[in-house]
Amino acid sequence: MVWSCISWYGVGYIVDVGKNMDKNVYLSVLQDDLVKSMTGYCEENDLIMADFEFMQDNGPKHKSKIVSEWLSKQDFTTMEWPPQPPDLNPIENMWNTLKKRLFKQYDCPPASMDELWTRMFETWYEITEKECQIYIETMPQRCIDIIENKGLWINY
């Protein structure tokens, strides 16, 4: 399983979280990789943590007590967000972009897990800041479309 984040300033660190991500693994990822990603965005763009709003779906591990308590102590804001539909989470578009590029860039499947991870990491970091911005900019219209479609799937 893979975790990463995106922001207006580009993609964050991408990490292998193993086969399962429970609340403890998720908390560790936030403490290490989310913070590293946000710190990098801050250093590169003259920002502070309070400039960020963190968005996650409200799956059980995301809403666990230990994760909620940790998030409440951070300098950034955490947005309230429903667990569904995934149409409203721009990171899902980035995962789709990653998958499409992996299939397009390579003629044959990877020979090993190490090769898969190498390809995935290289391809992830090729995603541009502008691509992230495009997905983020679509959010207001997505919300309108979901409301108009009574919560059903939309075309994003």
CSV table of C-alpha atoms in Angstrom, one decimal:
chain,number,residue,atom,x,y,z
A,1,MET,CA,0.0,0.0,0.0
A,2,VAL,CA,1.2,3.5,-0.8
A,3,TRP,CA,0.6,6.8,0.9
A,4,SER,CA,1.4,10.3,-0.3
A,5,CYS,CA,-0.1,13.8,-0.4
A,6,ILE,CA,-0.4,16.7,-2.8
A,7,SER,CA,-0.6,20.4,-2.4
A,8,TRP,CA,-0.8,23.5,-4.5
A,9,TYR,CA,3.0,23.3,-4.5
A,10,GLY,CA,3.3,19.8,-5.9
A,11,VAL,CA,3.4,16.2,-4.8
A,12,GLY,CA,4.6,15.1,-1.3
A,13,TYR,CA,6.8,12.2,-0.3
A,14,ILE,CA,5.5,8.8,-1.5
A,15,VAL,CA,6.0,5.9,0.9
A,16,ASP,CA,5.4,2.2,1.1
A,17,VAL,CA,3.3,1.6,4.1
A,18,GLY,CA,3.2,-2.2,3.8
A,19,LYS,CA,0.2,-4.5,3.2
A,20,ASN,CA,-2.1,-2.8,5.8
A,21,MET,CA,-2.4,0.6,7.2
A,22,ASP,CA,-4.1,0.7,10.5
A,23,LYS,CA,-4.4,3.8,12.8
A,24,ASN,CA,-0.9,3.3,14.2
A,25,VAL,CA,0.8,3.1,10.8
A,26,TYR,CA,-1.3,6.0,9.6
A,27,LEU,CA,-0.3,8.1,12.6
A,28,SER,CA,3.4,7.3,11.9
A,29,VAL,CA,3.0,8.3,8.3
A,30,LEU,CA,1.4,11.6,9.2
A,31,GLN,CA,4.1,12.3,11.8
A,32,ASP,CA,6.9,11.5,9.5
A,33,ASP,CA,5.9,11.9,5.9
A,34,LEU,CA,3.1,14.4,6.0
A,35,VAL,CA,5.2,16.6,8.2
A,36,LYS,CA,8.3,16.2,6.0
A,37,SER,CA,6.2,17.0,2.9
A,38,MET,CA,4.6,20.1,4.5
A,39,THR,CA,8.0,21.3,5.8
A,40,GLY,CA,9.4,21.0,2.3
A,41,TYR,CA,6.5,23.0,0.9
A,42,CYS,CA,7.1,25.7,3.6
A,43,GLU,CA,10.8,25.9,3.0
A,44,GLU,CA,10.5,26.1,-0.8
A,45,ASN,CA,7.7,28.6,-0.8
A,46,ASP,CA,8.2,30.9,2.2
A,47,LEU,CA,5.2,29.5,4.0
A,48,ILE,CA,4.3,28.4,7.5
A,49,MET,CA,2.4,25.3,8.6
A,50,ALA,CA,-0.6,27.4,9.5
A,51,ASP,CA,-1.0,28.2,5.7
A,52,PHE,CA,-2.1,24.6,5.1
A,53,GLU,CA,-5.4,22.8,5.3
A,54,PHE,CA,-5.0,19.0,5.5
A,55,MET,CA,-7.7,17.0,3.8
A,56,GLN,CA,-8.3,13.3,4.3
A,57,ASP,CA,-11.3,11.1,4.0
A,58,ASN,CA,-13.0,10.1,7.2
A,59,GLY,CA,-12.2,6.4,7.0
A,60,PRO,CA,-11.9,4.7,10.4
A,61,LYS,CA,-8.1,5.0,10.7
A,62,HIS,CA,-8.3,8.7,9.8
A,63,LYS,CA,-10.9,9.4,12.5
A,64,SER,CA,-9.3,7.3,15.2
A,65,LYS,CA,-8.7,8.9,18.6
A,66,ILE,CA,-4.9,8.8,18.4
A,67,VAL,CA,-4.9,10.4,14.9
A,68,SER,CA,-7.6,13.0,15.8
A,69,GLU,CA,-5.7,14.0,18.9
A,70,TRP,CA,-2.4,14.3,17.0
A,71,LEU,CA,-4.0,16.4,14.2
A,72,SER,CA,-5.7,18.7,16.8
A,73,LYS,CA,-2.2,19.7,18.1
A,74,GLN,CA,-0.8,20.6,14.8
A,75,ASP,CA,-0.3,24.1,13.4
A,76,PHE,CA,-2.2,23.3,10.2
A,77,THR,CA,-6.0,23.0,9.9
A,78,THR,CA,-7.7,19.7,9.2
A,79,MET,CA,-10.8,19.9,7.0
A,80,GLU,CA,-13.9,17.9,7.9
A,81,TRP,CA,-14.5,15.6,5.0
A,82,PRO,CA,-16.8,12.7,4.2
A,83,PRO,CA,-15.3,9.2,3.5
A,84,GLN,CA,-17.2,9.1,0.2
A,85,PRO,CA,-17.3,9.9,-2.7
A,86,PRO,CA,-13.7,9.6,-3.8
A,87,ASP,CA,-14.6,12.1,-6.6
A,88,LEU,CA,-14.2,14.8,-4.0
A,89,ASN,CA,-10.6,13.9,-3.1
A,90,PRO,CA,-8.0,15.2,-5.6
A,91,ILE,CA,-5.4,12.7,-4.4
A,92,GLU,CA,-7.5,10.0,-6.1
A,93,ASN,CA,-6.9,11.8,-9.4
A,94,MET,CA,-3.2,11.8,-8.8
A,95,TRP,CA,-3.2,8.0,-8.1
A,96,ASN,CA,-5.1,7.6,-11.4
A,97,THR,CA,-2.5,9.8,-13.2
A,98,LEU,CA,0.3,7.7,-11.7
A,99,LYS,CA,-1.3,4.4,-12.8
A,100,LYS,CA,-1.9,5.7,-16.4
A,101,ARG,CA,1.7,6.9,-16.7
A,102,LEU,CA,3.1,3.7,-15.4
A,103,PHE,CA,1.2,1.7,-18.0
A,104,LYS,CA,2.1,4.2,-20.7
A,105,GLN,CA,5.8,4.6,-20.0
A,106,TYR,CA,6.8,0.9,-19.7
A,107,ASP,CA,6.3,-1.8,-22.3
A,108,CYS,CA,6.6,-4.7,-19.9
A,109,PRO,CA,5.6,-5.3,-16.3
A,110,PRO,CA,8.3,-4.8,-13.7
A,111,ALA,CA,10.4,-7.9,-13.0
A,112,SER,CA,10.3,-7.4,-9.2
A,113,MET,CA,8.7,-5.4,-6.5
A,114,ASP,CA,11.9,-3.3,-6.2
A,115,GLU,CA,11.5,-2.4,-9.9
A,116,LEU,CA,7.9,-1.5,-9.4
A,117,TRP,CA,8.7,0.8,-6.5
A,118,THR,CA,11.5,2.4,-8.5
A,119,ARG,CA,9.2,3.1,-11.4
A,120,MET,CA,6.5,4.3,-9.1
A,121,PHE,CA,8.7,6.7,-7.2
A,122,GLU,CA,10.3,8.1,-10.4
A,123,THR,CA,6.9,8.6,-12.1
A,124,TRP,CA,5.3,10.1,-9.0
A,125,TYR,CA,8.0,12.8,-8.7
A,126,GLU,CA,7.5,13.7,-12.4
A,127,ILE,CA,4.0,15.0,-11.6
A,128,THR,CA,4.1,18.7,-11.8
A,129,GLU,CA,3.0,21.5,-9.5
A,130,LYS,CA,0.6,22.7,-12.3
A,131,GLU,CA,-1.0,19.2,-12.5
A,132,CYS,CA,-1.7,19.3,-8.7
A,133,GLN,CA,-3.1,22.8,-9.1
A,134,ILE,CA,-5.5,21.8,-11.8
A,135,TYR,CA,-7.0,19.0,-9.7
A,136,ILE,CA,-7.2,21.3,-6.7
A,137,GLU,CA,-8.9,24.1,-8.7
A,138,THR,CA,-11.6,21.7,-9.8
A,139,MET,CA,-12.8,21.1,-6.2
A,140,PRO,CA,-15.5,23.9,-6.1
A,141,GLN,CA,-17.1,22.6,-9.3
A,142,ARG,CA,-16.9,19.0,-8.1
A,143,CYS,CA,-18.8,19.9,-5.0
A,144,ILE,CA,-21.5,21.6,-7.1
A,145,ASP,CA,-21.7,18.6,-9.4
A,146,ILE,CA,-22.0,16.1,-6.6
A,147,ILE,CA,-24.8,18.2,-5.0
A,148,GLU,CA,-26.6,18.4,-8.4
A,149,ASN,CA,-26.1,14.7,-8.9
A,150,LYS,CA,-27.6,13.9,-5.5
A,151,GLY,CA,-24.3,12.5,-4.2
A,152,LEU,CA,-23.9,10.0,-7.0
A,153,TRP,CA,-20.7,9.5,-9.1
A,154,ILE,CA,-19.5,12.4,-11.3
A,155,ASN,CA,-17.1,12.5,-14.2
A,156,TYR,CA,-13.7,13.4,-12.8
